[in-house]
XYZ file of C-alpha atoms in Angstrom:
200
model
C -38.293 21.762 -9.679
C -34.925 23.578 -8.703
C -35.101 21.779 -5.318
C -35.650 18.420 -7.167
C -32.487 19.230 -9.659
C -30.364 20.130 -6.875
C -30.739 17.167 -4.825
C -30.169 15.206 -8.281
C -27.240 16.485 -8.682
C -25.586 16.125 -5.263
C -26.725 12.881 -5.977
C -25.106 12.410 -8.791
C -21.865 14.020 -7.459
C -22.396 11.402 -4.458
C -22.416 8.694 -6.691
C -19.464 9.149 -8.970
C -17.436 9.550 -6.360
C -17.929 7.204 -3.367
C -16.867 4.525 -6.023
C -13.463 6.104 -5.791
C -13.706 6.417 -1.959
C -14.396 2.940 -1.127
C -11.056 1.823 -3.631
C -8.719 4.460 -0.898
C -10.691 2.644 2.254
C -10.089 -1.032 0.786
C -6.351 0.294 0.351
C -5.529 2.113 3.499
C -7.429 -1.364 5.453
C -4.093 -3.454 3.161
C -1.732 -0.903 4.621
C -3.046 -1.564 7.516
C -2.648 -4.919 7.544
C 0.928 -4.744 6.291
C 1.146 -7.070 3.807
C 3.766 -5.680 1.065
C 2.542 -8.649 -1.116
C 0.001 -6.009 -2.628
C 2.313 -3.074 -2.173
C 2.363 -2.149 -5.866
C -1.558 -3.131 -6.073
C -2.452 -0.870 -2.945
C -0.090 1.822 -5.063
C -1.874 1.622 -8.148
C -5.243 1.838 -6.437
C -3.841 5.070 -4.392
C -2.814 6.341 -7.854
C -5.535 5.944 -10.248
C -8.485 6.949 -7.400
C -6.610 9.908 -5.915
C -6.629 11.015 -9.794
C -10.225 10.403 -10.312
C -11.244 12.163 -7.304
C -9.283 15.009 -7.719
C -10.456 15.428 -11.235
C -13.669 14.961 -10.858
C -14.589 17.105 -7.742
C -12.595 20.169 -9.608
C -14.746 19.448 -12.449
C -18.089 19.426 -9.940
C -17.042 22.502 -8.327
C -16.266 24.421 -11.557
C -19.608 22.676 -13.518
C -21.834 23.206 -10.204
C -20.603 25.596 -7.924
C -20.569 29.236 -7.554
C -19.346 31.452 -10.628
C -15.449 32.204 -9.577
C -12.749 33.695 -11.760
C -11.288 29.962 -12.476
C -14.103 30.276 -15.192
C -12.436 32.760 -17.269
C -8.961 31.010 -17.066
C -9.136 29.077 -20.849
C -5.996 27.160 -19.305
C -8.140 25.946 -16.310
C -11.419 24.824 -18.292
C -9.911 23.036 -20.581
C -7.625 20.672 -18.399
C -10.236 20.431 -15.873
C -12.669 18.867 -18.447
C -9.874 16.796 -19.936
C -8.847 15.708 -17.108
C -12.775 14.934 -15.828
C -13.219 12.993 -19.551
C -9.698 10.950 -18.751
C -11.235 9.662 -14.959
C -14.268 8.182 -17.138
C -12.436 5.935 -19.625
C -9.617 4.051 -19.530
C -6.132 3.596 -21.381
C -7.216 1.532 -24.202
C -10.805 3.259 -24.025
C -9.949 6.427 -23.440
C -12.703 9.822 -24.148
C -10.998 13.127 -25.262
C -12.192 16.526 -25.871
C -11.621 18.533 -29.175
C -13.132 21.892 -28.649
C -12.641 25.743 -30.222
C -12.583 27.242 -26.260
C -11.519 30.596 -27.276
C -15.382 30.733 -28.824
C -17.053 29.463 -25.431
C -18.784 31.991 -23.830
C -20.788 30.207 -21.416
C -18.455 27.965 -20.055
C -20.618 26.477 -17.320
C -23.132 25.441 -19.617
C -20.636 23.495 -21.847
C -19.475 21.916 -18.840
C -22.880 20.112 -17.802
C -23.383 19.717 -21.792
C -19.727 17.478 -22.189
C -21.052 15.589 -18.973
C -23.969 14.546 -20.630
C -22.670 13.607 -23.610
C -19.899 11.760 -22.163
C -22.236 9.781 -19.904
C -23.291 8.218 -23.290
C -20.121 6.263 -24.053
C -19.412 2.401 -24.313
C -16.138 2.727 -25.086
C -14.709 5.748 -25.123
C -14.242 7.850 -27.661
C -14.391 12.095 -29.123
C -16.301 14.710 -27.716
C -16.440 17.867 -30.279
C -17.570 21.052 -28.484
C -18.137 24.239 -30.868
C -19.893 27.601 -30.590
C -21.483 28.386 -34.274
C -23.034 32.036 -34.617
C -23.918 31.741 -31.025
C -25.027 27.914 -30.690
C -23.165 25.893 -28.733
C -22.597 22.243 -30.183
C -21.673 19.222 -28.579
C -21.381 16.374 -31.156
C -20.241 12.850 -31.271
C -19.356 10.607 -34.012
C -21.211 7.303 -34.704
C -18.541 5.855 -35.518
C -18.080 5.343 -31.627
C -20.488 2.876 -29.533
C -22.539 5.016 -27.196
C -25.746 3.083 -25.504
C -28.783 3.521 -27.292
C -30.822 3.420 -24.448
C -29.101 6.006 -22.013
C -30.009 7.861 -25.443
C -33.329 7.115 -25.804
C -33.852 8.382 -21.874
C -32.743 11.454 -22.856
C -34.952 11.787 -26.069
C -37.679 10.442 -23.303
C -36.872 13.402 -20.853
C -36.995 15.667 -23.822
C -40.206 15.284 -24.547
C -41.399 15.787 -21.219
C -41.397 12.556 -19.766
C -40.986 12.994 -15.993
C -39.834 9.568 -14.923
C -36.761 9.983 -16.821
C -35.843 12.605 -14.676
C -32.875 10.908 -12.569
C -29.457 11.221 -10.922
C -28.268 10.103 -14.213
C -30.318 12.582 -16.496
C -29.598 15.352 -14.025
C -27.231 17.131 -15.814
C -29.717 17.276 -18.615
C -32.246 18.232 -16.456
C -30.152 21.058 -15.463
C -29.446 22.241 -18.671
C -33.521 22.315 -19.414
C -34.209 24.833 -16.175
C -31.286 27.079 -17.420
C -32.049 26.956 -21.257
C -35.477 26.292 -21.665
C -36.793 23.497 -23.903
C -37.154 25.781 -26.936
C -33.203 26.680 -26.701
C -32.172 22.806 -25.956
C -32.048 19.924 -28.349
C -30.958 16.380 -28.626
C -31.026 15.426 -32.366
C -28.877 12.726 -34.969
C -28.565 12.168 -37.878
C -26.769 9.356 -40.627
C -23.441 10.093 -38.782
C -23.619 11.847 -35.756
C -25.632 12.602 -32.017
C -25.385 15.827 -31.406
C -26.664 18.649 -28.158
C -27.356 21.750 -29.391
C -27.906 24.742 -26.457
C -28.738 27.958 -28.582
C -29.195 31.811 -27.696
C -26.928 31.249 -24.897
């Protein structure tokens, strides 16, 4: 299973970033070409891709990679996942982090657990992370639209459903080989969807 997990998540790595990739190809061929009618097009699609990939491979490495002392630098966690949540949305959709990271222990593990929450938006929105007498909480509000049926595959995989285990679950699926089922859960209620890892 930790063969399977790992080649779901360089998938997934893979795949949220050769989107990226392709923009910085299609706008070094323009350059090439040397038309300046799209100077300020080819610019903006420099801009915004060089940010996502930057921000989301320092995210990967932190989330995925070997335990290093960036980790224990507050400072570093936090803009790296702010930064990862900003590549996702958009500025009139945008998905921010409010979280109590002086009280996160296991920072890894609330990594992967803001990925998969985040991966649930529509439209942006608020990721809460807090750690309650050693529980970590992820939580968002219903007030913003998530899809009910990247949801529901989660719920699926939960509950031991192997054919929900995908690139796109695989940060979930990570989170079960590390925690355990009996210290994971994916619950909501009248106002909120929350991930609860506990005894971490």
């Amino acid at each position: 299973m930790k063969n399977l997990i790992s080649e779901l998540i360089c998938t997934r790595i893979s795949h949220d970033i050769i989107g990226n990739i392709g923009a910085v190809a299609n706008a070094s061929e323009l350059l090439e070409e040397g038309d300046l009618d799209f100077l300020d097009d080819i610019k903006s699609i420099l801009r915004t891709s060089s940010f996502n990939l930057t921000a989301r491979m320092k995210f990967f490495r932190l989330a995925f990679g070997l335990d290093n002392n960036n980790l224990d630098d507050l400072n570093m966690v936090k803009s790296t996942c702010e930064s990862y949540l900003a590549s996702l949305g958009n500025s009139d959709y945008p998905i921010k982090l409010e979280a109590e990271w002086e009280n996160i222990k296991q920072r890894k593990t609330a990594m992967v657990a803001i990925m998969v929450m985040a991966d649930l938006f529509v439209r942006g929105g608020i990721i809460k992370l807090n750690e309650i007498n050693g529980n970590l909480r992820v939580e968002i509000n219903r007030e913003h639209k998530i899809s009910s049926d990247k949801w529901q595959n989660l719920q699926k995989m939960m509950s031991g459903d192997v054919e929900y285990v995908t690139a796109n679950t695989a940060p979930l699926a990570l989170l079960l080989e590390k925690c355990g089922l009996q210290n994971l859960s994916l619950t909501s209620d009248a106002e909120k969807y929350y991930l609860t890892v506990s005894e971490i």
